[in-house]
Amino acid sequence: MNEHAETGFANEDLIPLRNDEFAYIADLVYGRFGIHLPDQKRVLVSGRLSKRLRQLGCATFGDYIALLNADGSGSELSEMMNRLTTNHSFFFRESSHFDFLTGTVLPELEKERASRGGSQGLANYPLRIWSAGCASGEEVYSLGMLLHDRYALAVGGPDLGLLATDISLTALSTAKQGVYGEQKFTETPEAFRKRYLRSAGAGEWSIAEEIKNMVLFKRLNLMAENYPMKGQFDVILCRNVMIYFDQESRSRVTQNLYRYVKEGGYLFIGHSESLNRDTNPFEYVKPAVYRKLSRATRISGGTA
Ligand SMILES: C[S@@+](CC[C@H](N)C(=O)[O-])C[C@H]1O[C@@H](n2cnc3c(N)ncnc32)[C@H](O)[C@@H]1O
């Protein structure tokens, strides 16, 4: 069988995608989701969508585009995105971010809040973290384990709020179920595995209820004009998401995220990503870590 390397599909399974059809889909995906599909992605698009066309009884991409246009609910558009985006993730991915959280960010917040909270300590202050582009939940549950381990038994620990959003309903539904194969946990510390994983049989593990209960999952397109959340976050993780975006979309999403980070708070991006030095409003801290300076520091022109 003649298999195409990037899609894993046998070439004869692919429904042909004409230039104008590819251009139409690429424009739609860019306009709605900020995701840039260069010409080299044509075979990938046809590979990932051909099965869907067959399920729907569409003989050509022209038929599929007509169906997309006729679907006022947007559910087929969402289904198409589920198939085009990569939801790959695993627990404690890019572990240096988790080390930075425990070694720097959390101690900093604890110190600052303890000084403000007097005898009430941290209890008066919520600690809010947002996993933006959470895929199937691996990132946010890793955070949940780390925070639960640090604070759950602490007297007067902070009120923890974890938000996890993604555009893909399929990924979110897997996230809410919280059941994963063994291969997702290769980077998970043994103590956390013991404490927070329950055997679900057949080599699968489910996340402990106390961790699942810490997280609110919501669907959100990061390219939207406005986000519905009230309040800001101490830390936002938007890792390996903007990788799909072109410079303009990346810049727009970064500006949006900036509004949702508290002064002194942090943005983590993937280690293979970077923000444009000239246009992004964050202060660079170290690779894949950025900070929103406090107003006072910005005005005095110093660094945090
Ligand atoms: C590779 S996963 C990253 C998961 C996790 N953050 C990590 O680093 O392991 C990328 C996720 O970004 C989501 N995504 C892509 N474009 C998006 C958009 N415009 N709005 C929200 N989520 C988006 C995809 O659905 C996918 O689940």
CSV table of C-alpha atoms and ligand atoms in Angstrom, one decimal:
chain,number,residue,atom,x,y,z
A,1,MET,CA,0.0,0.0,0.0
A,2,ASN,CA,1.2,3.5,-0.9
A,3,GLU,CA,1.0,5.4,2.4
A,4,HIS,CA,1.4,9.1,2.7
A,5,ALA,CA,4.0,9.9,5.4
A,6,GLU,CA,2.4,13.0,7.0
A,7,THR,CA,-1.2,11.8,7.2
A,8,GLY,CA,-0.7,8.0,7.6
A,9,PHE,CA,-3.4,7.6,5.0
A,10,ALA,CA,-3.2,5.4,2.0
A,11,ASN,CA,-3.1,7.7,-1.0
A,12,GLU,CA,-6.0,5.9,-2.6
A,13,ASP,CA,-8.1,6.8,0.5
A,14,LEU,CA,-7.7,10.5,0.0
A,15,ILE,CA,-10.5,12.5,-1.7
A,16,PRO,CA,-8.9,15.0,-4.1
A,17,LEU,CA,-8.8,18.5,-2.8
A,18,ARG,CA,-8.6,21.1,-5.6
A,19,ASN,CA,-6.6,24.4,-5.2
A,20,ASP,CA,-9.8,26.6,-4.9
A,21,GLU,CA,-11.3,24.2,-2.3
A,22,PHE,CA,-8.1,24.2,-0.2
A,23,ALA,CA,-8.0,28.0,-0.5
A,24,TYR,CA,-11.6,28.2,0.7
A,25,ILE,CA,-11.0,25.9,3.7
A,26,ALA,CA,-7.7,27.7,4.5
A,27,ASP,CA,-9.4,31.1,4.5
A,28,LEU,CA,-12.2,29.9,6.7
A,29,VAL,CA,-9.9,28.3,9.2
A,30,TYR,CA,-7.7,31.4,9.3
A,31,GLY,CA,-10.6,33.9,9.6
A,32,ARG,CA,-12.4,32.0,12.3
A,33,PHE,CA,-9.5,30.5,14.3
A,34,GLY,CA,-6.3,32.3,13.3
A,35,ILE,CA,-4.7,29.1,12.2
A,36,HIS,CA,-2.5,29.4,9.1
A,37,LEU,CA,-2.7,26.5,6.7
A,38,PRO,CA,0.1,27.0,4.1
A,39,ASP,CA,0.0,25.2,0.8
A,40,GLN,CA,2.2,22.4,2.1
A,41,LYS,CA,-0.7,21.4,4.4
A,42,ARG,CA,-3.0,20.5,1.5
A,43,VAL,CA,-2.4,16.7,1.7
A,44,LEU,CA,-2.7,16.8,5.5
A,45,VAL,CA,-6.1,18.6,5.2
A,46,SER,CA,-7.3,16.1,2.6
A,47,GLY,CA,-6.0,13.2,4.7
A,48,ARG,CA,-7.6,14.4,8.0
A,49,LEU,CA,-10.9,15.3,6.4
A,50,SER,CA,-11.5,12.5,3.8
A,51,LYS,CA,-12.9,10.1,6.4
A,52,ARG,CA,-15.3,12.8,7.6
A,53,LEU,CA,-16.5,13.4,4.0
A,54,ARG,CA,-17.3,9.7,3.6
A,55,GLN,CA,-19.1,9.6,6.9
A,56,LEU,CA,-21.3,12.5,5.7
A,57,GLY,CA,-21.8,11.0,2.2
A,58,CYS,CA,-19.9,13.8,0.5
A,59,ALA,CA,-18.3,12.7,-2.7
A,60,THR,CA,-16.2,15.8,-3.2
A,61,PHE,CA,-14.8,18.7,-1.1
A,62,GLY,CA,-17.1,20.9,-3.0
A,63,ASP,CA,-20.1,19.0,-1.5
A,64,TYR,CA,-18.4,19.3,2.0
A,65,ILE,CA,-18.0,23.1,1.6
A,66,ALA,CA,-21.6,23.4,0.6
A,67,LEU,CA,-22.6,21.4,3.7
A,68,LEU,CA,-20.3,23.6,5.9
A,69,ASN,CA,-22.0,26.7,4.5
A,70,ALA,CA,-25.5,25.3,5.1
A,71,ASP,CA,-24.8,24.4,8.7
A,72,GLY,CA,-25.9,27.5,10.6
A,73,SER,CA,-25.2,25.9,14.0
A,74,GLY,CA,-21.4,25.9,13.4
A,75,SER,CA,-21.2,22.3,14.7
A,76,GLU,CA,-19.6,21.0,11.4
A,77,LEU,CA,-17.1,23.8,11.5
A,78,SER,CA,-16.2,22.7,15.0
A,79,GLU,CA,-16.0,19.0,14.0
A,80,MET,CA,-13.7,20.0,11.1
A,81,MET,CA,-11.4,21.9,13.6
A,82,ASN,CA,-11.3,18.8,15.9
A,83,ARG,CA,-9.9,16.9,13.0
A,84,LEU,CA,-7.4,19.5,11.7
A,85,THR,CA,-5.8,20.5,15.0
A,86,THR,CA,-3.4,18.4,16.9
A,87,ASN,CA,-4.4,17.8,20.5
A,88,HIS,CA,-1.2,16.0,21.5
A,89,SER,CA,-0.3,16.6,25.1
A,90,PHE,CA,1.0,14.7,28.1
A,91,PHE,CA,1.3,15.1,31.9
A,92,PHE,CA,4.1,17.4,33.2
A,93,ARG,CA,5.1,18.3,29.6
A,94,GLU,CA,8.0,20.7,29.6
A,95,SER,CA,8.8,20.1,33.2
A,96,SER,CA,10.9,23.2,33.7
A,97,HIS,CA,7.6,25.2,33.8
A,98,PHE,CA,6.4,23.1,36.7
A,99,ASP,CA,9.8,23.6,38.5
A,100,PHE,CA,9.6,27.3,37.9
A,101,LEU,CA,6.1,27.4,39.4
A,102,THR,CA,7.1,25.5,42.5
A,103,GLY,CA,10.5,27.2,42.9
A,104,THR,CA,9.7,30.8,42.0
A,105,VAL,CA,6.1,31.7,41.2
A,106,LEU,CA,4.3,30.1,44.1
A,107,PRO,CA,6.8,31.1,46.8
A,108,GLU,CA,6.6,34.7,45.4
A,109,LEU,CA,2.8,34.7,45.5
A,110,GLU,CA,2.8,33.2,49.0
A,111,LYS,CA,5.1,35.8,50.3
A,112,GLU,CA,3.2,38.7,48.7
A,113,ARG,CA,-0.1,37.4,49.9
A,114,ALA,CA,1.0,36.5,53.4
A,115,SER,CA,2.2,40.1,53.8
A,116,ARG,CA,-1.1,41.5,52.6
A,117,GLY,CA,-3.3,39.0,54.3
A,118,GLY,CA,-2.0,39.3,57.9
A,119,SER,CA,-3.2,36.6,60.1
A,120,GLN,CA,-5.6,35.3,57.4
A,121,GLY,CA,-2.5,34.3,55.3
A,122,LEU,CA,-3.4,33.0,51.9
A,123,ALA,CA,-6.9,32.1,52.6
A,124,ASN,CA,-8.2,35.5,51.6
A,125,TYR,CA,-6.6,35.4,48.2
A,126,PRO,CA,-7.7,33.1,45.3
A,127,LEU,CA,-4.9,31.7,43.2
A,128,ARG,CA,-6.1,31.6,39.6
A,129,ILE,CA,-4.4,29.7,36.8
A,130,TRP,CA,-5.7,29.3,33.2
A,131,SER,CA,-4.6,26.6,30.8
A,132,ALA,CA,-5.5,28.2,27.5
A,133,GLY,CA,-5.5,25.5,24.8
A,134,CYS,CA,-5.7,22.7,27.3
A,135,ALA,CA,-6.3,19.9,24.7
A,136,SER,CA,-7.5,16.8,26.6
A,137,GLY,CA,-6.7,18.2,30.1
A,138,GLU,CA,-3.2,16.8,30.7
A,139,GLU,CA,-1.7,20.2,31.4
A,140,VAL,CA,-4.3,21.4,33.8
A,141,TYR,CA,-4.6,18.2,35.7
A,142,SER,CA,-0.8,18.3,36.2
A,143,LEU,CA,-1.2,21.8,37.7
A,144,GLY,CA,-4.1,20.4,39.8
A,145,MET,CA,-1.8,17.7,41.3
A,146,LEU,CA,1.0,20.1,42.0
A,147,LEU,CA,-1.3,22.6,43.7
A,148,HIS,CA,-3.3,20.0,45.6
A,149,ASP,CA,-0.1,18.5,46.9
A,150,ARG,CA,1.2,21.9,48.0
A,151,TYR,CA,-1.9,23.4,49.5
A,152,ALA,CA,-4.7,20.9,50.1
A,153,LEU,CA,-3.6,20.0,53.6
A,154,ALA,CA,-2.2,23.4,54.4
A,155,VAL,CA,-4.1,25.5,57.0
A,156,GLY,CA,-5.4,28.6,55.4
A,157,GLY,CA,-4.2,27.6,51.9
A,158,PRO,CA,-5.4,29.7,48.9
A,159,ASP,CA,-8.7,29.3,47.3
A,160,LEU,CA,-7.6,27.5,44.1
A,161,GLY,CA,-9.3,28.2,40.7
A,162,LEU,CA,-8.2,26.4,37.6
A,163,LEU,CA,-9.7,27.2,34.3
A,164,ALA,CA,-9.1,25.1,31.2
A,165,THR,CA,-10.3,26.1,27.7
A,166,ASP,CA,-9.9,24.7,24.2
A,167,ILE,CA,-11.6,25.1,20.9
A,168,SER,CA,-12.1,21.4,20.4
A,169,LEU,CA,-15.2,19.9,21.9
A,170,THR,CA,-13.8,16.4,21.4
A,171,ALA,CA,-10.6,17.3,23.4
A,172,LEU,CA,-12.7,18.9,26.1
A,173,SER,CA,-14.9,15.8,26.4
A,174,THR,CA,-11.9,13.6,26.9
A,175,ALA,CA,-10.6,16.1,29.4
A,176,LYS,CA,-13.7,16.0,31.5
A,177,GLN,CA,-13.7,12.1,31.5
A,178,GLY,CA,-10.1,12.3,32.8
A,179,VAL,CA,-9.1,8.7,31.7
A,180,TYR,CA,-5.7,8.3,30.0
A,181,GLY,CA,-3.4,5.6,28.8
A,182,GLU,CA,-0.1,4.8,30.6
A,183,GLN,CA,2.0,6.5,27.9
A,184,LYS,CA,0.7,10.0,29.0
A,185,PHE,CA,2.3,9.7,32.4
A,186,THR,CA,6.0,9.0,31.6
A,187,GLU,CA,7.0,12.4,33.0
A,188,THR,CA,4.7,12.3,36.1
A,189,PRO,CA,6.4,12.2,39.5
A,190,GLU,CA,5.9,8.8,41.1
A,191,ALA,CA,4.5,10.4,44.3
A,192,PHE,CA,1.7,12.1,42.2
A,193,ARG,CA,1.0,8.9,40.3
A,194,LYS,CA,0.5,7.0,43.6
A,195,ARG,CA,-1.6,9.8,45.1
A,196,TYR,CA,-3.8,11.0,42.2
A,197,LEU,CA,-4.2,8.1,39.7
A,198,ARG,CA,-6.7,5.3,40.0
A,199,SER,CA,-6.5,2.2,37.9
A,200,ALA,CA,-9.3,2.2,35.2
A,201,GLY,CA,-8.3,-1.3,33.9
A,202,ALA,CA,-6.8,-2.2,30.5
A,203,GLY,CA,-3.6,-0.1,31.1
A,204,GLU,CA,-5.7,3.1,31.7
A,205,TRP,CA,-5.7,5.5,34.6
A,206,SER,CA,-8.3,7.9,35.8
A,207,ILE,CA,-7.6,11.2,37.6
A,208,ALA,CA,-8.7,11.3,41.2
A,209,GLU,CA,-12.0,13.1,41.8
A,210,GLU,CA,-10.4,15.7,44.1
A,211,ILE,CA,-8.2,16.8,41.2
A,212,LYS,CA,-11.0,16.7,38.6
A,213,ASN,CA,-13.2,18.9,40.9
A,214,MET,CA,-10.6,21.6,40.9
A,215,VAL,CA,-11.0,22.4,37.2
A,216,LEU,CA,-13.6,24.2,35.2
A,217,PHE,CA,-13.5,23.2,31.5
A,218,LYS,CA,-15.0,25.6,28.9
A,219,ARG,CA,-14.9,25.9,25.1
A,220,LEU,CA,-13.2,29.1,24.0
A,221,ASN,CA,-11.8,30.3,20.7
A,222,LEU,CA,-8.7,32.3,21.6
A,223,MET,CA,-9.2,34.3,18.4
A,224,ALA,CA,-12.5,35.7,19.7
A,225,GLU,CA,-12.8,39.5,20.1
A,226,ASN,CA,-13.6,39.2,23.8
A,227,TYR,CA,-13.2,36.5,26.3
A,228,PRO,CA,-16.1,35.9,28.7
A,229,MET,CA,-14.1,35.5,31.9
A,230,LYS,CA,-14.3,38.0,34.7
A,231,GLY,CA,-11.1,38.8,36.6
A,232,GLN,CA,-7.5,38.1,35.9
A,233,PHE,CA,-5.1,35.2,36.4
A,234,ASP,CA,-1.9,34.8,38.3
A,235,VAL,CA,-0.5,32.5,35.6
A,236,ILE,CA,-1.7,31.7,32.1
A,237,LEU,CA,-0.3,28.7,30.2
A,238,CYS,CA,-0.8,29.0,26.5
A,239,ARG,CA,1.7,26.3,25.4
A,240,ASN,CA,2.0,24.8,22.0
A,241,VAL,CA,-1.2,26.5,20.8
A,242,MET,CA,0.1,29.6,19.0
A,243,ILE,CA,2.4,27.3,17.1
A,244,TYR,CA,-0.4,27.0,14.6
A,245,PHE,CA,-0.9,30.8,14.3
A,246,ASP,CA,0.8,33.3,12.0
A,247,GLN,CA,2.5,36.4,13.4
A,248,GLU,CA,-0.7,38.5,13.2
A,249,SER,CA,-2.9,36.0,15.0
A,250,ARG,CA,-0.1,35.3,17.6
A,251,SER,CA,0.2,39.0,18.3
A,252,ARG,CA,-3.6,39.4,18.6
A,253,VAL,CA,-3.9,36.5,21.1
A,254,THR,CA,-0.9,37.7,23.1
A,255,GLN,CA,-2.5,41.1,23.5
A,256,ASN,CA,-5.8,39.4,24.6
A,257,LEU,CA,-4.0,37.2,27.1
A,258,TYR,CA,-2.1,40.2,28.5
A,259,ARG,CA,-5.4,41.8,29.6
A,260,TYR,CA,-6.1,38.6,31.6
A,261,VAL,CA,-2.8,38.4,33.5
A,262,LYS,CA,-2.6,40.2,36.8
A,263,GLU,CA,0.1,42.7,37.3
A,264,GLY,CA,3.2,40.7,38.3
A,265,GLY,CA,1.6,37.5,36.8
A,266,TYR,CA,3.1,35.2,34.3
A,267,LEU,CA,2.5,33.8,30.8
A,268,PHE,CA,4.1,30.5,29.8
A,269,ILE,CA,4.3,29.5,26.2
A,270,GLY,CA,5.8,26.3,24.6
A,271,HIS,CA,9.6,26.0,24.5
A,272,SER,CA,9.6,25.9,20.8
A,273,GLU,CA,7.6,29.1,20.5
A,274,SER,CA,8.6,32.7,21.0
A,275,LEU,CA,6.9,36.1,21.2
A,276,ASN,CA,7.8,39.0,18.9
A,277,ARG,CA,10.2,41.2,21.0
A,278,ASP,CA,8.9,44.5,19.5
A,279,THR,CA,5.2,44.0,19.6
A,280,ASN,CA,4.5,41.9,22.7
A,281,PRO,CA,3.6,43.7,25.9
A,282,PHE,CA,5.2,41.2,28.3
A,283,GLU,CA,8.6,41.3,29.9
A,284,TYR,CA,10.8,38.4,28.9
A,285,VAL,CA,11.9,36.4,32.0
A,286,LYS,CA,13.5,33.3,30.5
A,287,PRO,CA,12.8,30.9,27.6
A,288,ALA,CA,9.0,30.4,27.3
A,289,VAL,CA,8.3,32.5,30.4
A,290,TYR,CA,7.0,36.1,30.3
A,291,ARG,CA,5.7,38.5,32.9
A,292,LYS,CA,3.3,41.4,33.1
A,293,LEU,CA,5.2,44.1,35.0
A,294,SER,CA,3.4,46.0,37.7
A,295,ARG,CA,2.3,49.5,36.7
A,296,ALA,CA,4.8,51.0,39.1
A,297,THR,CA,7.6,49.1,37.6
A,298,ARG,CA,6.5,50.0,34.1
A,299,ILE,CA,6.3,53.7,35.0
A,300,SER,CA,9.8,53.7,36.6
A,301,GLY,CA,11.1,51.8,33.6
A,302,GLY,CA,12.7,49.1,35.7
A,303,THR,CA,12.5,45.4,35.5
A,304,ALA,CA,10.5,43.2,37.9
B,1,LIG,C1,-0.9,20.7,21.0
B,1,LIG,S1,-2.2,21.1,22.0
B,1,LIG,C2,-1.4,21.8,23.4
B,1,LIG,C3,-1.9,21.3,24.7
B,1,LIG,C4,-1.2,21.7,25.9
B,1,LIG,N1,-1.3,23.2,26.1
B,1,LIG,C5,0.3,21.3,25.9
B,1,LIG,O1,1.2,22.1,25.7
B,1,LIG,O2,0.5,20.1,26.0
B,1,LIG,C6,-2.9,22.5,21.1
B,1,LIG,C7,-4.3,22.8,21.5
B,1,LIG,O3,-4.7,24.2,21.0
B,1,LIG,C8,-6.0,24.2,20.6
B,1,LIG,N2,-6.3,25.3,19.7
B,1,LIG,C9,-5.8,25.6,18.5
B,1,LIG,N3,-6.3,26.7,18.0
B,1,LIG,C10,-7.1,27.2,19.0
B,1,LIG,C11,-7.9,28.4,19.1
B,1,LIG,N4,-8.0,29.3,18.1
B,1,LIG,N5,-8.6,28.6,20.3
B,1,LIG,C12,-8.5,27.7,21.3
B,1,LIG,N6,-7.8,26.6,21.3
B,1,LIG,C13,-7.1,26.3,20.1
B,1,LIG,C14,-6.2,22.8,19.9
B,1,LIG,O4,-7.5,22.4,19.8
B,1,LIG,C15,-5.3,21.9,20.8
B,1,LIG,O5,-6.1,21.2,21.7
